XYZ file of C-alpha atoms in Angstrom:
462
model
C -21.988 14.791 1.782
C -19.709 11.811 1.377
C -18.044 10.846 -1.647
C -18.792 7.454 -2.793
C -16.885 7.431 -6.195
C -13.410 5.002 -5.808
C -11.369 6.642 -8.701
C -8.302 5.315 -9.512
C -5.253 7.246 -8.994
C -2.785 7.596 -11.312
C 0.927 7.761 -11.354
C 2.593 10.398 -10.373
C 4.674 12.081 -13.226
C 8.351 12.712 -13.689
C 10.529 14.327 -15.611
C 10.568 11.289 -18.006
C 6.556 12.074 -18.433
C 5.780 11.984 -22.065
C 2.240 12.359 -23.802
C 2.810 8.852 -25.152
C -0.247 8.211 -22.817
C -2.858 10.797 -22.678
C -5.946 10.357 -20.330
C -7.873 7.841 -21.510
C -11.974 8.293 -20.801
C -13.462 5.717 -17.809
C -14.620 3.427 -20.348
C -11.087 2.407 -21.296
C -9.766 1.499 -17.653
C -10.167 -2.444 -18.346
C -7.453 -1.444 -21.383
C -5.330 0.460 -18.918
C -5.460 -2.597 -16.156
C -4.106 -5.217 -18.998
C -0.855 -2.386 -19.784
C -0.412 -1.961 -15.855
C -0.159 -6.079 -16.247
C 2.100 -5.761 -19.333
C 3.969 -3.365 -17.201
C 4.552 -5.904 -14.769
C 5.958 -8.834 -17.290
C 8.310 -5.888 -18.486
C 9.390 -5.351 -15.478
C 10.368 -9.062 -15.132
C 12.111 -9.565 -18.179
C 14.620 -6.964 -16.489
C 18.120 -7.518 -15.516
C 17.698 -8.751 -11.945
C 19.729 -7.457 -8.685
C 21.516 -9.905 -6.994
C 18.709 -10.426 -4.195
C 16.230 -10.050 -6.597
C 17.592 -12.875 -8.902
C 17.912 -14.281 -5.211
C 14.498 -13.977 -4.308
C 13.488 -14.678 -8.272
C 15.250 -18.637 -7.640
C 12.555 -19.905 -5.179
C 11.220 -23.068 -6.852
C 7.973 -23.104 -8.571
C 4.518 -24.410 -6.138
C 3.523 -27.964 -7.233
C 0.359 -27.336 -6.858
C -0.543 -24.868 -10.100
C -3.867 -22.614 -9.059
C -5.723 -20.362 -11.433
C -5.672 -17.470 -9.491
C -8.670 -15.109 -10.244
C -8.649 -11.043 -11.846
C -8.797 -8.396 -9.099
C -12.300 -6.978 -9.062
C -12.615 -3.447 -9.675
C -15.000 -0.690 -9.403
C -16.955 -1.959 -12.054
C -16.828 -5.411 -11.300
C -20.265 -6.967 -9.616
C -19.756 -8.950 -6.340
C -19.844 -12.541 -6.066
C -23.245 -14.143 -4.241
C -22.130 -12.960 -1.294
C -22.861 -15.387 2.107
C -24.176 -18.292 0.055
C -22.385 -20.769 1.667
C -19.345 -20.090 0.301
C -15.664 -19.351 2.111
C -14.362 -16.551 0.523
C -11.008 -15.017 1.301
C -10.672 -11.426 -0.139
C -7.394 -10.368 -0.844
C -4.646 -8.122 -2.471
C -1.724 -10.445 -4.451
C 0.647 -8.071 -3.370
C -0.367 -7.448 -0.006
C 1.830 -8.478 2.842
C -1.413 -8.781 4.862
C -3.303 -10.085 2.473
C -0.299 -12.734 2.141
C -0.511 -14.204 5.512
C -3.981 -15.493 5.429
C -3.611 -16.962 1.784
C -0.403 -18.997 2.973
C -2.670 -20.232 5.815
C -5.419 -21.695 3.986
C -2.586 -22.731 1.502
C -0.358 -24.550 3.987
C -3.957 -25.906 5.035
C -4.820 -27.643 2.151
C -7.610 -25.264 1.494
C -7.825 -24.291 -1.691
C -11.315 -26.082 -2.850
C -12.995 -25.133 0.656
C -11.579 -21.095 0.607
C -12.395 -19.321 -2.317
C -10.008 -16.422 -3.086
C -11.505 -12.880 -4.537
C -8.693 -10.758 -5.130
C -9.373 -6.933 -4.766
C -7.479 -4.313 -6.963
C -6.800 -1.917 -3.971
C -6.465 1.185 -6.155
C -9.682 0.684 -8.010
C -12.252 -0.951 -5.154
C -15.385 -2.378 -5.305
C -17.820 -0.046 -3.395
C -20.240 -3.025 -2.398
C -16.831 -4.488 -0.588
C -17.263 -2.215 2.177
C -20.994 -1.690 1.884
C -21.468 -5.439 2.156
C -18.919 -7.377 2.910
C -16.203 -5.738 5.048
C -17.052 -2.329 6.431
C -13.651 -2.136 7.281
C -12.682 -1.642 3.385
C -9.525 -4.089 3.613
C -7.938 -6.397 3.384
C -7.415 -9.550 4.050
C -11.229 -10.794 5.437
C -12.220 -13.735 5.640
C -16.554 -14.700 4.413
C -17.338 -17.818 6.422
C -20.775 -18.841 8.118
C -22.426 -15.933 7.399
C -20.264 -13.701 9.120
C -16.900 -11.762 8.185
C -13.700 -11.733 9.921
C -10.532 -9.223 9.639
C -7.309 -8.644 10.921
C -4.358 -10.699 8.913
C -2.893 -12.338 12.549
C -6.753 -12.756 13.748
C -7.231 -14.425 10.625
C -4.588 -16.995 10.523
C -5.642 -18.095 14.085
C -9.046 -18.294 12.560
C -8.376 -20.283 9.706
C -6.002 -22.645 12.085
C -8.976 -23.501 14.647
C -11.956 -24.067 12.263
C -10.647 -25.574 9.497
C -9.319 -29.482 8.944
C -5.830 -29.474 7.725
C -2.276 -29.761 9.524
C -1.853 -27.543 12.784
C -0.103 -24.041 12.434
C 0.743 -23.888 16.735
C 2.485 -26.815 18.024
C 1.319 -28.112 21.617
C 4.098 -27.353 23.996
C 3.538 -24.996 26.263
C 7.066 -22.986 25.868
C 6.444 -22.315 22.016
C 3.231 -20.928 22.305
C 4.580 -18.686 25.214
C 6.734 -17.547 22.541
C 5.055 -17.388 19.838
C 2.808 -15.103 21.166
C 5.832 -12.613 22.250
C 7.045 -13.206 18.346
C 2.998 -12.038 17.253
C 3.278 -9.037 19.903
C 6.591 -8.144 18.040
C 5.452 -7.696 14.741
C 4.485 -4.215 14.185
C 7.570 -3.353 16.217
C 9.934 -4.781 13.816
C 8.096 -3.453 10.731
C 8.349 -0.232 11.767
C 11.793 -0.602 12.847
C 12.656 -1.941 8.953
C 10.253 0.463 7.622
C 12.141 3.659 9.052
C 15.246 3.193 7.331
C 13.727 2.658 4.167
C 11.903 5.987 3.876
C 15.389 7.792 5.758
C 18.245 9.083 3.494
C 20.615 8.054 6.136
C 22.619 4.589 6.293
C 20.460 1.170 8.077
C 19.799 2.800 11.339
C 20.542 1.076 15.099
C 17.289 0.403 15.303
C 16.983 -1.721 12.458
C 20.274 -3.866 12.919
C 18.726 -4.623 16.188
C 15.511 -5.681 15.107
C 17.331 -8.015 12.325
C 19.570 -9.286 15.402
C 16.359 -9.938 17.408
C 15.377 -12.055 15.079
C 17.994 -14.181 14.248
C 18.330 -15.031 17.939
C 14.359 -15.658 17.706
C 15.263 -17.812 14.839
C 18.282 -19.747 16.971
C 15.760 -20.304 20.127
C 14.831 -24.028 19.126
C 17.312 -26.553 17.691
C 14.627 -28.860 16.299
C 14.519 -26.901 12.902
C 14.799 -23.679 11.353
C 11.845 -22.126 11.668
C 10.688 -19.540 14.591
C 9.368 -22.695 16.403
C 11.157 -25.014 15.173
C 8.903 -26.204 12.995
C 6.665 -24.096 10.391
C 3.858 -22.413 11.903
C 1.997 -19.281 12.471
C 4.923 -17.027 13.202
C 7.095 -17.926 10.356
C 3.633 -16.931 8.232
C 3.249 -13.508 10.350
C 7.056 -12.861 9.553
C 7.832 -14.636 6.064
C 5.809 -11.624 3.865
C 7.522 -8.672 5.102
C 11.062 -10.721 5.216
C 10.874 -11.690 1.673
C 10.051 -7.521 1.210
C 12.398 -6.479 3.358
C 15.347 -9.054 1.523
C 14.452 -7.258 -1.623
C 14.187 -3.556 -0.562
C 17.043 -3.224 1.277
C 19.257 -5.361 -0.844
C 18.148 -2.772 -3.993
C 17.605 0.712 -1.819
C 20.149 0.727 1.312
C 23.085 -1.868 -0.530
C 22.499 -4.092 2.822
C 22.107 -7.635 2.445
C 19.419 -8.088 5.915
C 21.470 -12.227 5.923
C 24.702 -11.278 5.604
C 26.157 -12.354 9.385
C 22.597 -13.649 10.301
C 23.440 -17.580 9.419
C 19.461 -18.146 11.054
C 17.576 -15.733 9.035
C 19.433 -16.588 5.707
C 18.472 -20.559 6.510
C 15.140 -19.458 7.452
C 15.025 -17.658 3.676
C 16.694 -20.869 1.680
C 13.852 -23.254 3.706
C 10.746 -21.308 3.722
C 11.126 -20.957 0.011
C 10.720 -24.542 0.101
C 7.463 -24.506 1.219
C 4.511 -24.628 -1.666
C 2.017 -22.940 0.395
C 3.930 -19.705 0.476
C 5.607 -19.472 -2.588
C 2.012 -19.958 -4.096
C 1.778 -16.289 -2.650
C 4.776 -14.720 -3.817
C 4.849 -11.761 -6.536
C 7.627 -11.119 -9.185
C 10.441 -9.227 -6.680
C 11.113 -6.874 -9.507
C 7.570 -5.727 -9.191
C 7.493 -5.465 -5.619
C 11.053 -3.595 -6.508
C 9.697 -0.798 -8.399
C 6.096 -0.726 -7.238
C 8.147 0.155 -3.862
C 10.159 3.089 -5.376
C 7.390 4.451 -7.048
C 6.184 5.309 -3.484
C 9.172 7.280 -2.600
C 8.238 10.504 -3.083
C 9.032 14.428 -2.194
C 6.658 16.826 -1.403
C 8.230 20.374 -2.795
C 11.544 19.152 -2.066
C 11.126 17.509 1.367
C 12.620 14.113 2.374
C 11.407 10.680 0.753
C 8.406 8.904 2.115
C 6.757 5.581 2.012
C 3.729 5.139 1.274
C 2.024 1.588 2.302
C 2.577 -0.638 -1.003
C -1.376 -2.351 0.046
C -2.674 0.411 -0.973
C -1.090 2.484 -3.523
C -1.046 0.387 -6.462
C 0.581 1.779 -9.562
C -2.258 2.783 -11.688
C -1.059 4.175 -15.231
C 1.833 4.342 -17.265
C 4.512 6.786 -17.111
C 4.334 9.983 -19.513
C 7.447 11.454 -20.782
C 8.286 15.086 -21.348
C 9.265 15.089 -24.775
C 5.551 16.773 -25.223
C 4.084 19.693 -24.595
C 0.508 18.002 -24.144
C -0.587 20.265 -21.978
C -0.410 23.074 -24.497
C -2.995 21.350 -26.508
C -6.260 24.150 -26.039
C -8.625 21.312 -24.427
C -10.315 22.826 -22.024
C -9.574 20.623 -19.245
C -9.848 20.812 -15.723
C -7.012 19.718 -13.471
C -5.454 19.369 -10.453
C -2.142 19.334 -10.106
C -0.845 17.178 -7.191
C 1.161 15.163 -4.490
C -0.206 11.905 -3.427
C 2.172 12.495 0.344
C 1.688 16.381 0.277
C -0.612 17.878 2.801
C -0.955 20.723 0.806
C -1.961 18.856 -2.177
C -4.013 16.737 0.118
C -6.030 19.832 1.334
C -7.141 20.693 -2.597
C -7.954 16.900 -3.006
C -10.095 16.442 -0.084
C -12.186 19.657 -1.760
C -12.760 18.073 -4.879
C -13.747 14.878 -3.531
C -15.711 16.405 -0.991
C -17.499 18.682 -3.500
C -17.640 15.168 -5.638
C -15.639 16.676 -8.638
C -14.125 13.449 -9.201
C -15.678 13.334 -12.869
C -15.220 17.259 -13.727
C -11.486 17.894 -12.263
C -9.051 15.574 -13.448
C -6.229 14.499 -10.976
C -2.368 15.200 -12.637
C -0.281 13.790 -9.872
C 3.595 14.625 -9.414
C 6.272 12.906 -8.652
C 7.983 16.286 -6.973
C 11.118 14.302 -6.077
C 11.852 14.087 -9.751
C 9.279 16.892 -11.506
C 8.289 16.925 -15.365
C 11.080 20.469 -16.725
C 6.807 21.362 -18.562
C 5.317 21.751 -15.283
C 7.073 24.740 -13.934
C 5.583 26.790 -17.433
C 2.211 25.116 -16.164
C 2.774 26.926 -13.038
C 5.830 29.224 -12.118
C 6.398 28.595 -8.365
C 6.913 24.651 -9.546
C 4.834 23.419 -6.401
C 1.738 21.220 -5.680
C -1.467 21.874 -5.696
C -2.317 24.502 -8.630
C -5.674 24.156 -10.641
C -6.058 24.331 -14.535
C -9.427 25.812 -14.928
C -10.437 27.962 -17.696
C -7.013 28.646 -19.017
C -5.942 29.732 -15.952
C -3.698 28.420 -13.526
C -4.113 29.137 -9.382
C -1.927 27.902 -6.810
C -1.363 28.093 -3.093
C -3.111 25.165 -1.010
C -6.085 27.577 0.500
C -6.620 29.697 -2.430
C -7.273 26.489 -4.464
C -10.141 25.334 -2.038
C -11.330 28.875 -2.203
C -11.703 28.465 -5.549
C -12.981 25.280 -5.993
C -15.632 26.268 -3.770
C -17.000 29.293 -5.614
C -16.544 28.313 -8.953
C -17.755 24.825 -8.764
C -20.808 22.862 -7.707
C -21.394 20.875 -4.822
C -21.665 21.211 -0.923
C -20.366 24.955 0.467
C -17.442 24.465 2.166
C -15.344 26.618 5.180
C -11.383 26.313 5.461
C -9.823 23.565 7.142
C -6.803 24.143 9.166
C -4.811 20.812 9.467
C -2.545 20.214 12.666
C -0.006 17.847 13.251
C 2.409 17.244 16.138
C 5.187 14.906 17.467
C 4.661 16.243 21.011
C 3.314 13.844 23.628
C -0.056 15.825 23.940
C -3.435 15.228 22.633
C -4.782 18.332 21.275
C -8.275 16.859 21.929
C -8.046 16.296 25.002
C -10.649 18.800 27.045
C -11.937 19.809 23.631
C -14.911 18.161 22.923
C -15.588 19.752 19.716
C -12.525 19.250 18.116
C -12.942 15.326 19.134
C -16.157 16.026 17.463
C -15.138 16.944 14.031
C -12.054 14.389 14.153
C -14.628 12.101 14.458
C -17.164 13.134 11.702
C -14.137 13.781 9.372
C -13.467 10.176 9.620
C -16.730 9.282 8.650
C -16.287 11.229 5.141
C -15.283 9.481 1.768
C -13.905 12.241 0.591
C -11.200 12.987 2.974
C -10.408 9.317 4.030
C -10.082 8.520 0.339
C -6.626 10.990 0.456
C -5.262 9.874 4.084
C -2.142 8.875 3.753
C -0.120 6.039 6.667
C 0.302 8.305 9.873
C 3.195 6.479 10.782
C 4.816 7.765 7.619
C 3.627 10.849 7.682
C 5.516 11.002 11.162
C 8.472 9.810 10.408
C 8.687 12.163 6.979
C 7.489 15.058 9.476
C 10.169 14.502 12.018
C 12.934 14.472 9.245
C 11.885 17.689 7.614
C 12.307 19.201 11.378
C 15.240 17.372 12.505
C 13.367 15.873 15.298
């Protein structure tokens, strides 16, 4: 039975969690939206960092466009393939981001609609009708729909009127195709020290130093190319993340003895058709730290910014809300804990969504109330009927007799870092890694498996 209710999730709580906020009932999440978007102009009127008042400097677009609300949940879909180009994406999405600097830099903006998606709260009929997929950025044009944020650009280079994002000679689109293969390479390599506790890693001063040579490979300009095109669009979002992050998390400046990246920064912010696209860096700042978590005392982890939006205020702990009597049913929670995980997937699964309210934790910084909610002081317990039951399997066991919904039998959940693929020869277990993927309930709590990797082989040492 698959799950097709996209719940928001909230924000995991800390020890600065106070009841200022109590739940608020579903028909008060367009209220809870506008404070995530008061939030945000808080979070701006803030003192900046030095690469954040940096990154804060780049000069206003001259061409001003009313950008439309994120559509939600509860939002209805446009008239979907009526003629109209649509380009559905996240405003803070590095993905998202390259495609709307494309049709910017094209001169698009009357001929490419933009429908922004709020990630944490999406529509259902966006993968039911428009990209099965269910991300983003895609692309509605001709009747068809197109994904993939590189794909994309190329896409909306080729078909559309509007200067050229590949130049003709032959040498720079040899290597700009190397720079496109590179990509993921590098953002992992940037990525990984991010979510480490240990100082900027080899790996990710050589990835900086591969690019400034990139950068240093044509004298007619400062761009990868010399000239603006594709690459510098491919590159330019997770740069302008990566200035911020590391400048505020690691105390590394990514420019400082790169004299090509740091002209690359001062020019591209020059350009109106990405700065259109850039969010607040203070924002981007904390929205990125919110997603460093524990899980019962483990290493930090990232989770992917796209798609963990911050969803509700913070509560603080000078409250003890949840002695109030309501008889409330809650799960207590880690958005990046597999045990968690394994109680969430059961009440999705069992579609509890409604009936068992999720409480997430922050467990690298827990609320003092939570360990008289439940002694051990780990994720997942269950409030149900005054009582309070822990321990990852006896949860599901629980959930499953005491609730309605679809039976359920245990799950056992492997993971590895050896070279071997446990399905290999197993045709069953291929099987139900397959069907598993086809169900709402569970994909709904999947976290990045490149994170989940890299968290997994710093618990172990590996």
């Amino acid at each position: 039975m698959n799950s097709l209710a996209f719940l928001r999730c909230p924000s995991p709580l800390t020890r600065a969690s106070t009841s200022a906020y109590l739940p608020v009932p579903s028909a008060l999440i367009k209220i809870r939206r506008s404070r995530r978007t008061a939030a945000a102009h808080r979070i701006a009127a803030q003192k900046p960092s030095r690469i954040v008042a940096m990154a804060a400097a780049a000069p206003a677009s001259s061409v001003k466009e009313d950008l439309p609300t994120p559509l939600t949940s509860a939002s209805e879909p446009p008239p979907l393939f009526d003629g109209t180009t649509r380009l559905y994406v996240a405003y803070h999405c590095p993905f998202a981001q390259r495609a709307w600097i494309a049709r910017n830099y094209k001169g698009l903006h009357d001929k490419v609609k933009i429908v922004a998606i709020d990630l944490a709260d999406r529509p259902a009929w966006y993968k039911e009708k428009v990209y099965p997929e269910n991300k983003v950025p895609s692309l509605e044009h001709n009747n068809q729909v197109k994904g993939e944020s590189l794909d994309l650009v190329k896409y909306i280079d080729s078909n559309f009127e509007g200067p050229s994002l590949l130049p003709d000679d032959a040498a720079k689109k040899q290597f700009a195709e190397e720079l496109l293969a590179y990509t993921d390479e590098f953002n992992k390599a940037l990525y990984s020290s991010i979510i480490s506790k240990e100082d900027v890693s080899k790996e990710t001063v050589a990835a900086l130093d591969k690019i400034e040579a990139a950068l240093g490979k044509f004298s007619d300009g400062p761009f990868f190319l010399g000239q603006f095109s594709l690459v510098d669009i491919a590159y330019v979002p997770f740069i302008e993340r990566f200035q911020i992050f590391y400048s505020n998390i690691k105390n590394y400046d990514i420019t400082e003895g790169r004299p090509n990246l740091q002209k690359f920064i001062e020019e591209v912010n020059k350009i109106d058709a990405y700065t259109q696209t850039k969010q607040d860096p203070h924002f981007l700042l904390e929205h990125t730290k919110k997603r460093l978590g524990f899980c019962n005392g483990s290493s930090s982890s990232y989770v992917d910014i796209c798609f963990r939006a911050a969803t509700s205020p913070r509560w603080h702990n000078q409250t003890d809300w949840w002695k109030s009597g309501e008889k409330k049913n809650r799960l207590y929670m880690s958005y990046v804990c597999p045990y968690a995980q394994r109680a969430w997937i059961t009440r999705n699964y069992k579609g509890l969504q409604e009936k068992i309210k999720l409480v997430p934790m922050d467990t690298a910084d827990k609320p003092a109330w939570y360990k008289k909610v439940y002694l051990k002081n780990m994720v997942p317990s269950l409030e149900h009927n005054n009582i309070i039951i822990g321990e990852s399997l006896d949860v599901i066991k629980y959930m499953d007799s005491h609730f309605d919904g679809p039976k359920l039998t245990t799950n056992i959940f492997f993971a590895a870092i050896k070279d071997y693929d446990m399905a290999e020869g197993r045709v069953n277990i291929r099987r139900f890694i397959e069907e598993m993927n086809m169900i709402e309930a569970y994909t709904q709590t999947k976290q990045d498996p490149q994170m989940l990797l890299a968290l997994t082989k710093k618990k172990l040492g590996v």
